[in-house]
């Protein structure tokens, strides 16, 4: 093996080791990681070609019996509120919410921004029980492909976009849902 291949292999090993150490130190909640492209040296990696993602989890911030809210009689709601977060060139602003109703319907509303434009915010919403165990996913009402994926287009740089998305879930999970974990990509 020549010196160039040896040093490239050693550099990739060191880079992966650093990523693993950061992942252990940061945990999975709210940590953003960028993995190096294995086909090129870290110096040559294009930031757009690298997948950037992160995960965050929040618990119920408000629960009600829906009094004063226009909905079916007897419908309960749970509200999950998320703070500002960024992944890659994209940012979701403070106050984004998932509102779940006991009938198996959910609604997301949030504000987004991209520093470069021509981006999309992708997210998956996992429903978790009181121990943090996965019990299900929120599914997009209108997504012909992967119904678990929610996509918000951010075509222009430095423009704030407001997005709302409808979703559904198995209403039998209602009593067990304690938190939502969002995996997000830009």
mmCIF file with all atom_site columns, C-alpha atoms in Angstrom:
data_model
loop_
_atom_site.group_PDB
_atom_site.id
_atom_site.type_symbol
_atom_site.label_atom_id
_atom_site.label_alt_id
_atom_site.label_comp_id
_atom_site.label_asym_id
_atom_site.label_entity_id
_atom_site.label_seq_id
_atom_site.pdbx_PDB_ins_code
_atom_site.Cartn_x
_atom_site.Cartn_y
_atom_site.Cartn_z
_atom_site.occupancy
_atom_site.B_iso_or_equiv
_atom_site.pdbx_formal_charge
_atom_site.auth_seq_id
_atom_site.auth_comp_id
_atom_site.auth_asym_id
_atom_site.auth_atom_id
_atom_site.pdbx_PDB_model_num
ATOM 1   C CA . UNK A 1 1   ? 0.000   0.000  0.000  1.00 0.00 ? 1   UNK A CA 1
ATOM 2   C CA . UNK A 1 2   ? 1.446   3.385  -0.916 1.00 0.00 ? 2   UNK A CA 1
ATOM 3   C CA . UNK A 1 3   ? 1.874   6.286  1.536  1.00 0.00 ? 3   UNK A CA 1
ATOM 4   C CA . UNK A 1 4   ? -1.108  8.258  0.160  1.00 0.00 ? 4   UNK A CA 1
ATOM 5   C CA . UNK A 1 5   ? -3.578  5.407  0.691  1.00 0.00 ? 5   UNK A CA 1
ATOM 6   C CA . UNK A 1 6   ? -2.181  4.691  4.170  1.00 0.00 ? 6   UNK A CA 1
ATOM 7   C CA . UNK A 1 7   ? -2.486  8.310  5.306  1.00 0.00 ? 7   UNK A CA 1
ATOM 8   C CA . UNK A 1 8   ? -6.003  8.610  3.816  1.00 0.00 ? 8   UNK A CA 1
ATOM 9   C CA . UNK A 1 9   ? -7.096  5.423  5.605  1.00 0.00 ? 9   UNK A CA 1
ATOM 10  C CA . UNK A 1 10  ? -5.563  6.653  8.867  1.00 0.00 ? 10  UNK A CA 1
ATOM 11  C CA . UNK A 1 11  ? -7.263  10.065 8.481  1.00 0.00 ? 11  UNK A CA 1
ATOM 12  C CA . UNK A 1 12  ? -10.682 8.423  7.913  1.00 0.00 ? 12  UNK A CA 1
ATOM 13  C CA . UNK A 1 13  ? -10.152 6.200  10.966 1.00 0.00 ? 13  UNK A CA 1
ATOM 14  C CA . UNK A 1 14  ? -9.240  9.230  13.108 1.00 0.00 ? 14  UNK A CA 1
ATOM 15  C CA . UNK A 1 15  ? -12.234 11.200 11.808 1.00 0.00 ? 15  UNK A CA 1
ATOM 16  C CA . UNK A 1 16  ? -14.699 8.374  12.534 1.00 0.00 ? 16  UNK A CA 1
ATOM 17  C CA . UNK A 1 17  ? -13.157 7.932  15.979 1.00 0.00 ? 17  UNK A CA 1
ATOM 18  C CA . UNK A 1 18  ? -13.661 11.640 16.685 1.00 0.00 ? 18  UNK A CA 1
ATOM 19  C CA . UNK A 1 19  ? -17.293 11.463 15.572 1.00 0.00 ? 19  UNK A CA 1
ATOM 20  C CA . UNK A 1 20  ? -17.893 8.452  17.820 1.00 0.00 ? 20  UNK A CA 1
ATOM 21  C CA . UNK A 1 21  ? -16.306 10.244 20.797 1.00 0.00 ? 21  UNK A CA 1
ATOM 22  C CA . UNK A 1 22  ? -18.462 13.335 20.181 1.00 0.00 ? 22  UNK A CA 1
ATOM 23  C CA . UNK A 1 23  ? -21.606 11.224 19.911 1.00 0.00 ? 23  UNK A CA 1
ATOM 24  C CA . UNK A 1 24  ? -20.913 9.531  23.243 1.00 0.00 ? 24  UNK A CA 1
ATOM 25  C CA . UNK A 1 25  ? -20.083 12.847 24.932 1.00 0.00 ? 25  UNK A CA 1
ATOM 26  C CA . UNK A 1 26  ? -23.103 14.722 23.523 1.00 0.00 ? 26  UNK A CA 1
ATOM 27  C CA . UNK A 1 27  ? -25.709 11.954 23.769 1.00 0.00 ? 27  UNK A CA 1
ATOM 28  C CA . UNK A 1 28  ? -28.486 11.765 21.211 1.00 0.00 ? 28  UNK A CA 1
ATOM 29  C CA . UNK A 1 29  ? -30.847 14.501 22.415 1.00 0.00 ? 29  UNK A CA 1
ATOM 30  C CA . UNK A 1 30  ? -30.264 17.737 20.548 1.00 0.00 ? 30  UNK A CA 1
ATOM 31  C CA . UNK A 1 31  ? -26.833 16.742 19.246 1.00 0.00 ? 31  UNK A CA 1
ATOM 32  C CA . UNK A 1 32  ? -25.997 17.548 15.624 1.00 0.00 ? 32  UNK A CA 1
ATOM 33  C CA . UNK A 1 33  ? -23.409 15.406 13.878 1.00 0.00 ? 33  UNK A CA 1
ATOM 34  C CA . UNK A 1 34  ? -21.768 15.707 10.480 1.00 0.00 ? 34  UNK A CA 1
ATOM 35  C CA . UNK A 1 35  ? -20.279 12.487 9.180  1.00 0.00 ? 35  UNK A CA 1
ATOM 36  C CA . UNK A 1 36  ? -17.359 12.685 6.751  1.00 0.00 ? 36  UNK A CA 1
ATOM 37  C CA . UNK A 1 37  ? -17.699 11.466 3.184  1.00 0.00 ? 37  UNK A CA 1
ATOM 38  C CA . UNK A 1 38  ? -15.750 8.200  3.046  1.00 0.00 ? 38  UNK A CA 1
ATOM 39  C CA . UNK A 1 39  ? -14.896 8.581  -0.644 1.00 0.00 ? 39  UNK A CA 1
ATOM 40  C CA . UNK A 1 40  ? -12.821 11.725 -0.185 1.00 0.00 ? 40  UNK A CA 1
ATOM 41  C CA . UNK A 1 41  ? -10.510 13.295 2.334  1.00 0.00 ? 41  UNK A CA 1
ATOM 42  C CA . UNK A 1 42  ? -12.071 15.524 5.010  1.00 0.00 ? 42  UNK A CA 1
ATOM 43  C CA . UNK A 1 43  ? -10.353 18.545 3.428  1.00 0.00 ? 43  UNK A CA 1
ATOM 44  C CA . UNK A 1 44  ? -12.191 17.964 0.128  1.00 0.00 ? 44  UNK A CA 1
ATOM 45  C CA . UNK A 1 45  ? -15.651 17.178 1.563  1.00 0.00 ? 45  UNK A CA 1
ATOM 46  C CA . UNK A 1 46  ? -18.398 19.430 0.205  1.00 0.00 ? 46  UNK A CA 1
ATOM 47  C CA . UNK A 1 47  ? -20.715 20.524 3.033  1.00 0.00 ? 47  UNK A CA 1
ATOM 48  C CA . UNK A 1 48  ? -23.798 20.167 0.779  1.00 0.00 ? 48  UNK A CA 1
ATOM 49  C CA . UNK A 1 49  ? -22.868 16.558 -0.037 1.00 0.00 ? 49  UNK A CA 1
ATOM 50  C CA . UNK A 1 50  ? -22.698 15.572 3.652  1.00 0.00 ? 50  UNK A CA 1
ATOM 51  C CA . UNK A 1 51  ? -25.934 14.539 5.366  1.00 0.00 ? 51  UNK A CA 1
ATOM 52  C CA . UNK A 1 52  ? -26.634 16.656 8.411  1.00 0.00 ? 52  UNK A CA 1
ATOM 53  C CA . UNK A 1 53  ? -29.166 15.535 11.000 1.00 0.00 ? 53  UNK A CA 1
ATOM 54  C CA . UNK A 1 54  ? -30.035 15.700 14.670 1.00 0.00 ? 54  UNK A CA 1
ATOM 55  C CA . UNK A 1 55  ? -32.615 14.415 17.139 1.00 0.00 ? 55  UNK A CA 1
ATOM 56  C CA . UNK A 1 56  ? -34.489 16.185 19.935 1.00 0.00 ? 56  UNK A CA 1
ATOM 57  C CA . UNK A 1 57  ? -37.189 15.061 22.368 1.00 0.00 ? 57  UNK A CA 1
ATOM 58  C CA . UNK A 1 58  ? -39.760 17.107 24.290 1.00 0.00 ? 58  UNK A CA 1
ATOM 59  C CA . UNK A 1 59  ? -42.470 16.136 26.749 1.00 0.00 ? 59  UNK A CA 1
ATOM 60  C CA . UNK A 1 60  ? -46.042 17.400 26.837 1.00 0.00 ? 60  UNK A CA 1
ATOM 61  C CA . UNK A 1 61  ? -46.045 21.144 27.499 1.00 0.00 ? 61  UNK A CA 1
ATOM 62  C CA . UNK A 1 62  ? -49.825 21.486 27.826 1.00 0.00 ? 62  UNK A CA 1
ATOM 63  C CA . UNK A 1 63  ? -52.740 19.054 28.047 1.00 0.00 ? 63  UNK A CA 1
ATOM 64  C CA . UNK A 1 64  ? -56.410 20.017 28.028 1.00 0.00 ? 64  UNK A CA 1
ATOM 65  C CA . UNK A 1 65  ? -59.885 18.647 27.540 1.00 0.00 ? 65  UNK A CA 1
ATOM 66  C CA . UNK A 1 66  ? -60.291 21.030 24.558 1.00 0.00 ? 66  UNK A CA 1
ATOM 67  C CA . UNK A 1 67  ? -62.825 23.333 26.286 1.00 0.00 ? 67  UNK A CA 1
ATOM 68  C CA . UNK A 1 68  ? -62.945 26.567 24.290 1.00 0.00 ? 68  UNK A CA 1
ATOM 69  C CA . UNK A 1 69  ? -61.265 24.926 21.298 1.00 0.00 ? 69  UNK A CA 1
ATOM 70  C CA . UNK A 1 70  ? -63.326 24.172 18.187 1.00 0.00 ? 70  UNK A CA 1
ATOM 71  C CA . UNK A 1 71  ? -63.217 20.373 18.021 1.00 0.00 ? 71  UNK A CA 1
ATOM 72  C CA . UNK A 1 72  ? -65.409 17.338 18.548 1.00 0.00 ? 72  UNK A CA 1
ATOM 73  C CA . UNK A 1 73  ? -66.982 17.060 22.003 1.00 0.00 ? 73  UNK A CA 1
ATOM 74  C CA . UNK A 1 74  ? -64.877 15.086 24.446 1.00 0.00 ? 74  UNK A CA 1
ATOM 75  C CA . UNK A 1 75  ? -61.659 15.429 22.439 1.00 0.00 ? 75  UNK A CA 1
ATOM 76  C CA . UNK A 1 76  ? -58.538 15.880 24.527 1.00 0.00 ? 76  UNK A CA 1
ATOM 77  C CA . UNK A 1 77  ? -55.339 17.540 23.276 1.00 0.00 ? 77  UNK A CA 1
ATOM 78  C CA . UNK A 1 78  ? -51.634 17.437 24.083 1.00 0.00 ? 78  UNK A CA 1
ATOM 79  C CA . UNK A 1 79  ? -49.276 20.203 22.986 1.00 0.00 ? 79  UNK A CA 1
ATOM 80  C CA . UNK A 1 80  ? -45.545 19.672 22.423 1.00 0.00 ? 80  UNK A CA 1
ATOM 81  C CA . UNK A 1 81  ? -43.452 22.849 22.025 1.00 0.00 ? 81  UNK A CA 1
ATOM 82  C CA . UNK A 1 82  ? -39.932 22.904 20.562 1.00 0.00 ? 82  UNK A CA 1
ATOM 83  C CA . UNK A 1 83  ? -37.128 25.453 20.949 1.00 0.00 ? 83  UNK A CA 1
ATOM 84  C CA . UNK A 1 84  ? -34.946 26.977 18.259 1.00 0.00 ? 84  UNK A CA 1
ATOM 85  C CA . UNK A 1 85  ? -32.645 24.487 16.594 1.00 0.00 ? 85  UNK A CA 1
ATOM 86  C CA . UNK A 1 86  ? -30.377 24.423 13.559 1.00 0.00 ? 86  UNK A CA 1
ATOM 87  C CA . UNK A 1 87  ? -29.103 21.685 11.291 1.00 0.00 ? 87  UNK A CA 1
ATOM 88  C CA . UNK A 1 88  ? -26.760 22.586 8.447  1.00 0.00 ? 88  UNK A CA 1
ATOM 89  C CA . UNK A 1 89  ? -27.952 25.789 6.749  1.00 0.00 ? 89  UNK A CA 1
ATOM 90  C CA . UNK A 1 90  ? -31.507 25.433 8.140  1.00 0.00 ? 90  UNK A CA 1
ATOM 91  C CA . UNK A 1 91  ? -33.060 26.740 11.345 1.00 0.00 ? 91  UNK A CA 1
ATOM 92  C CA . UNK A 1 92  ? -36.412 26.076 13.016 1.00 0.00 ? 92  UNK A CA 1
ATOM 93  C CA . UNK A 1 93  ? -37.464 29.023 15.164 1.00 0.00 ? 93  UNK A CA 1
ATOM 94  C CA . UNK A 1 94  ? -38.540 28.881 18.808 1.00 0.00 ? 94  UNK A CA 1
ATOM 95  C CA . UNK A 1 95  ? -42.162 27.925 19.506 1.00 0.00 ? 95  UNK A CA 1
ATOM 96  C CA . UNK A 1 96  ? -42.771 25.253 16.852 1.00 0.00 ? 96  UNK A CA 1
ATOM 97  C CA . UNK A 1 97  ? -45.532 22.927 18.070 1.00 0.00 ? 97  UNK A CA 1
ATOM 98  C CA . UNK A 1 98  ? -47.074 19.528 17.505 1.00 0.00 ? 98  UNK A CA 1
ATOM 99  C CA . UNK A 1 99  ? -50.676 19.412 18.765 1.00 0.00 ? 99  UNK A CA 1
ATOM 100 C CA . UNK A 1 100 ? -52.121 15.911 19.156 1.00 0.00 ? 100 UNK A CA 1
ATOM 101 C CA . UNK A 1 101 ? -55.790 15.127 19.708 1.00 0.00 ? 101 UNK A CA 1
ATOM 102 C CA . UNK A 1 102 ? -57.194 11.982 21.283 1.00 0.00 ? 102 UNK A CA 1
ATOM 103 C CA . UNK A 1 103 ? -58.978 11.138 18.014 1.00 0.00 ? 103 UNK A CA 1
ATOM 104 C CA . UNK A 1 104 ? -55.657 10.334 16.287 1.00 0.00 ? 104 UNK A CA 1
ATOM 105 C CA . UNK A 1 105 ? -55.139 13.663 14.516 1.00 0.00 ? 105 UNK A CA 1
ATOM 106 C CA . UNK A 1 106 ? -52.101 15.927 14.850 1.00 0.00 ? 106 UNK A CA 1
ATOM 107 C CA . UNK A 1 107 ? -51.071 19.322 13.533 1.00 0.00 ? 107 UNK A CA 1
ATOM 108 C CA . UNK A 1 108 ? -47.608 20.882 13.266 1.00 0.00 ? 108 UNK A CA 1
ATOM 109 C CA . UNK A 1 109 ? -46.890 24.592 12.975 1.00 0.00 ? 109 UNK A CA 1
ATOM 110 C CA . UNK A 1 110 ? -43.485 26.247 12.881 1.00 0.00 ? 110 UNK A CA 1
ATOM 111 C CA . UNK A 1 111 ? -41.313 28.959 11.372 1.00 0.00 ? 111 UNK A CA 1
ATOM 112 C CA . UNK A 1 112 ? -38.200 28.086 9.350  1.00 0.00 ? 112 UNK A CA 1
ATOM 113 C CA . UNK A 1 113 ? -35.229 29.863 7.783  1.00 0.00 ? 113 UNK A CA 1
ATOM 114 C CA . UNK A 1 114 ? -32.283 28.915 5.553  1.00 0.00 ? 114 UNK A CA 1
ATOM 115 C CA . UNK A 1 115 ? -29.016 30.808 5.171  1.00 0.00 ? 115 UNK A CA 1
ATOM 116 C CA . UNK A 1 116 ? -28.364 29.436 1.685  1.00 0.00 ? 116 UNK A CA 1
ATOM 117 C CA . UNK A 1 117 ? -31.779 28.778 0.135  1.00 0.00 ? 117 UNK A CA 1
ATOM 118 C CA . UNK A 1 118 ? -32.593 25.827 -2.119 1.00 0.00 ? 118 UNK A CA 1
ATOM 119 C CA . UNK A 1 119 ? -32.990 23.731 1.053  1.00 0.00 ? 119 UNK A CA 1
ATOM 120 C CA . UNK A 1 120 ? -35.653 21.571 2.656  1.00 0.00 ? 120 UNK A CA 1
ATOM 121 C CA . UNK A 1 121 ? -36.305 20.787 6.321  1.00 0.00 ? 121 UNK A CA 1
ATOM 122 C CA . UNK A 1 122 ? -37.108 17.094 6.708  1.00 0.00 ? 122 UNK A CA 1
ATOM 123 C CA . UNK A 1 123 ? -38.374 15.582 9.935  1.00 0.00 ? 123 UNK A CA 1
ATOM 124 C CA . UNK A 1 124 ? -39.694 12.352 11.379 1.00 0.00 ? 124 UNK A CA 1
ATOM 125 C CA . UNK A 1 125 ? -41.818 12.491 14.551 1.00 0.00 ? 125 UNK A CA 1
ATOM 126 C CA . UNK A 1 126 ? -41.597 9.503  16.919 1.00 0.00 ? 126 UNK A CA 1
ATOM 127 C CA . UNK A 1 127 ? -44.182 9.005  19.656 1.00 0.00 ? 127 UNK A CA 1
ATOM 128 C CA . UNK A 1 128 ? -42.643 7.876  22.947 1.00 0.00 ? 128 UNK A CA 1
ATOM 129 C CA . UNK A 1 129 ? -44.095 6.460  26.177 1.00 0.00 ? 129 UNK A CA 1
ATOM 130 C CA . UNK A 1 130 ? -43.251 7.498  29.754 1.00 0.00 ? 130 UNK A CA 1
ATOM 131 C CA . UNK A 1 131 ? -39.993 5.500  29.651 1.00 0.00 ? 131 UNK A CA 1
ATOM 132 C CA . UNK A 1 132 ? -38.879 6.949  26.307 1.00 0.00 ? 132 UNK A CA 1
ATOM 133 C CA . UNK A 1 133 ? -39.784 3.799  24.378 1.00 0.00 ? 133 UNK A CA 1
ATOM 134 C CA . UNK A 1 134 ? -40.924 4.098  20.758 1.00 0.00 ? 134 UNK A CA 1
ATOM 135 C CA . UNK A 1 135 ? -44.653 3.330  20.429 1.00 0.00 ? 135 UNK A CA 1
ATOM 136 C CA . UNK A 1 136 ? -45.377 4.792  16.982 1.00 0.00 ? 136 UNK A CA 1
ATOM 137 C CA . UNK A 1 137 ? -44.880 7.567  14.433 1.00 0.00 ? 137 UNK A CA 1
ATOM 138 C CA . UNK A 1 138 ? -46.871 10.543 13.255 1.00 0.00 ? 138 UNK A CA 1
ATOM 139 C CA . UNK A 1 139 ? -47.834 10.014 9.597  1.00 0.00 ? 139 UNK A CA 1
ATOM 140 C CA . UNK A 1 140 ? -48.289 12.766 7.020  1.00 0.00 ? 140 UNK A CA 1
ATOM 141 C CA . UNK A 1 141 ? -51.830 13.066 5.665  1.00 0.00 ? 141 UNK A CA 1
ATOM 142 C CA . UNK A 1 142 ? -50.641 13.653 2.104  1.00 0.00 ? 142 UNK A CA 1
ATOM 143 C CA . UNK A 1 143 ? -47.296 12.070 1.334  1.00 0.00 ? 143 UNK A CA 1
ATOM 144 C CA . UNK A 1 144 ? -47.191 9.541  -1.519 1.00 0.00 ? 144 UNK A CA 1
ATOM 145 C CA . UNK A 1 145 ? -43.811 8.142  -0.460 1.00 0.00 ? 145 UNK A CA 1
ATOM 146 C CA . UNK A 1 146 ? -42.717 7.629  3.134  1.00 0.00 ? 146 UNK A CA 1
ATOM 147 C CA . UNK A 1 147 ? -45.738 8.744  5.181  1.00 0.00 ? 147 UNK A CA 1
ATOM 148 C CA . UNK A 1 148 ? -43.506 9.264  8.245  1.00 0.00 ? 148 UNK A CA 1
ATOM 149 C CA . UNK A 1 149 ? -41.532 12.039 6.483  1.00 0.00 ? 149 UNK A CA 1
ATOM 150 C CA . UNK A 1 150 ? -42.557 15.703 6.745  1.00 0.00 ? 150 UNK A CA 1
ATOM 151 C CA . UNK A 1 151 ? -40.938 18.092 4.236  1.00 0.00 ? 151 UNK A CA 1
ATOM 152 C CA . UNK A 1 152 ? -40.840 21.890 4.413  1.00 0.00 ? 152 UNK A CA 1
ATOM 153 C CA . UNK A 1 153 ? -39.303 23.604 1.384  1.00 0.00 ? 153 UNK A CA 1
ATOM 154 C CA . UNK A 1 154 ? -36.964 26.560 1.972  1.00 0.00 ? 154 UNK A CA 1
ATOM 155 C CA . UNK A 1 155 ? -36.255 27.811 -1.573 1.00 0.00 ? 155 UNK A CA 1
ATOM 156 C CA . UNK A 1 156 ? -34.935 31.320 -0.792 1.00 0.00 ? 156 UNK A CA 1
ATOM 157 C CA . UNK A 1 157 ? -32.043 32.349 1.449  1.00 0.00 ? 157 UNK A CA 1
ATOM 158 C CA . UNK A 1 158 ? -32.714 34.526 4.510  1.00 0.00 ? 158 UNK A CA 1
ATOM 159 C CA . UNK A 1 159 ? -36.503 34.258 4.162  1.00 0.00 ? 159 UNK A CA 1
ATOM 160 C CA . UNK A 1 160 ? -38.713 33.141 7.078  1.00 0.00 ? 160 UNK A CA 1
ATOM 161 C CA . UNK A 1 161 ? -41.268 30.490 6.091  1.00 0.00 ? 161 UNK A CA 1
ATOM 162 C CA . UNK A 1 162 ? -44.307 29.508 8.154  1.00 0.00 ? 162 UNK A CA 1
ATOM 163 C CA . UNK A 1 163 ? -45.327 25.896 7.682  1.00 0.00 ? 163 UNK A CA 1
ATOM 164 C CA . UNK A 1 164 ? -48.247 23.822 8.896  1.00 0.00 ? 164 UNK A CA 1
ATOM 165 C CA . UNK A 1 165 ? -48.642 20.076 8.411  1.00 0.00 ? 165 UNK A CA 1
ATOM 166 C CA . UNK A 1 166 ? -51.502 17.696 9.206  1.00 0.00 ? 166 UNK A CA 1
ATOM 167 C CA . UNK A 1 167 ? -50.734 14.236 10.516 1.00 0.00 ? 167 UNK A CA 1
ATOM 168 C CA . UNK A 1 168 ? -52.393 11.174 11.968 1.00 0.00 ? 168 UNK A CA 1
ATOM 169 C CA . UNK A 1 169 ? -51.526 8.401  14.391 1.00 0.00 ? 169 UNK A CA 1
ATOM 170 C CA . UNK A 1 170 ? -53.197 5.357  15.896 1.00 0.00 ? 170 UNK A CA 1
ATOM 171 C CA . UNK A 1 171 ? -55.692 6.746  18.486 1.00 0.00 ? 171 UNK A CA 1
ATOM 172 C CA . UNK A 1 172 ? -55.111 3.631  20.634 1.00 0.00 ? 172 UNK A CA 1
ATOM 173 C CA . UNK A 1 173 ? -51.694 5.129  21.472 1.00 0.00 ? 173 UNK A CA 1
ATOM 174 C CA . UNK A 1 174 ? -53.209 8.322  22.937 1.00 0.00 ? 174 UNK A CA 1
ATOM 175 C CA . UNK A 1 175 ? -52.998 7.416  26.634 1.00 0.00 ? 175 UNK A CA 1
ATOM 176 C CA . UNK A 1 176 ? -49.374 6.247  26.319 1.00 0.00 ? 176 UNK A CA 1
ATOM 177 C CA . UNK A 1 177 ? -47.929 9.259  24.416 1.00 0.00 ? 177 UNK A CA 1
ATOM 178 C CA . UNK A 1 178 ? -45.726 11.270 26.828 1.00 0.00 ? 178 UNK A CA 1
ATOM 179 C CA . UNK A 1 179 ? -43.158 12.824 24.483 1.00 0.00 ? 179 UNK A CA 1
ATOM 180 C CA . UNK A 1 180 ? -42.274 13.361 20.833 1.00 0.00 ? 180 UNK A CA 1
ATOM 181 C CA . UNK A 1 181 ? -38.789 12.838 19.423 1.00 0.00 ? 181 UNK A CA 1
ATOM 182 C CA . UNK A 1 182 ? -37.984 14.662 16.184 1.00 0.00 ? 182 UNK A CA 1
ATOM 183 C CA . UNK A 1 183 ? -35.249 13.479 13.892 1.00 0.00 ? 183 UNK A CA 1
ATOM 184 C CA . UNK A 1 184 ? -34.505 16.327 11.514 1.00 0.00 ? 184 UNK A CA 1
ATOM 185 C CA . UNK A 1 185 ? -32.352 16.883 8.441  1.00 0.00 ? 185 UNK A CA 1
ATOM 186 C CA . UNK A 1 186 ? -31.521 19.828 6.212  1.00 0.00 ? 186 UNK A CA 1
#
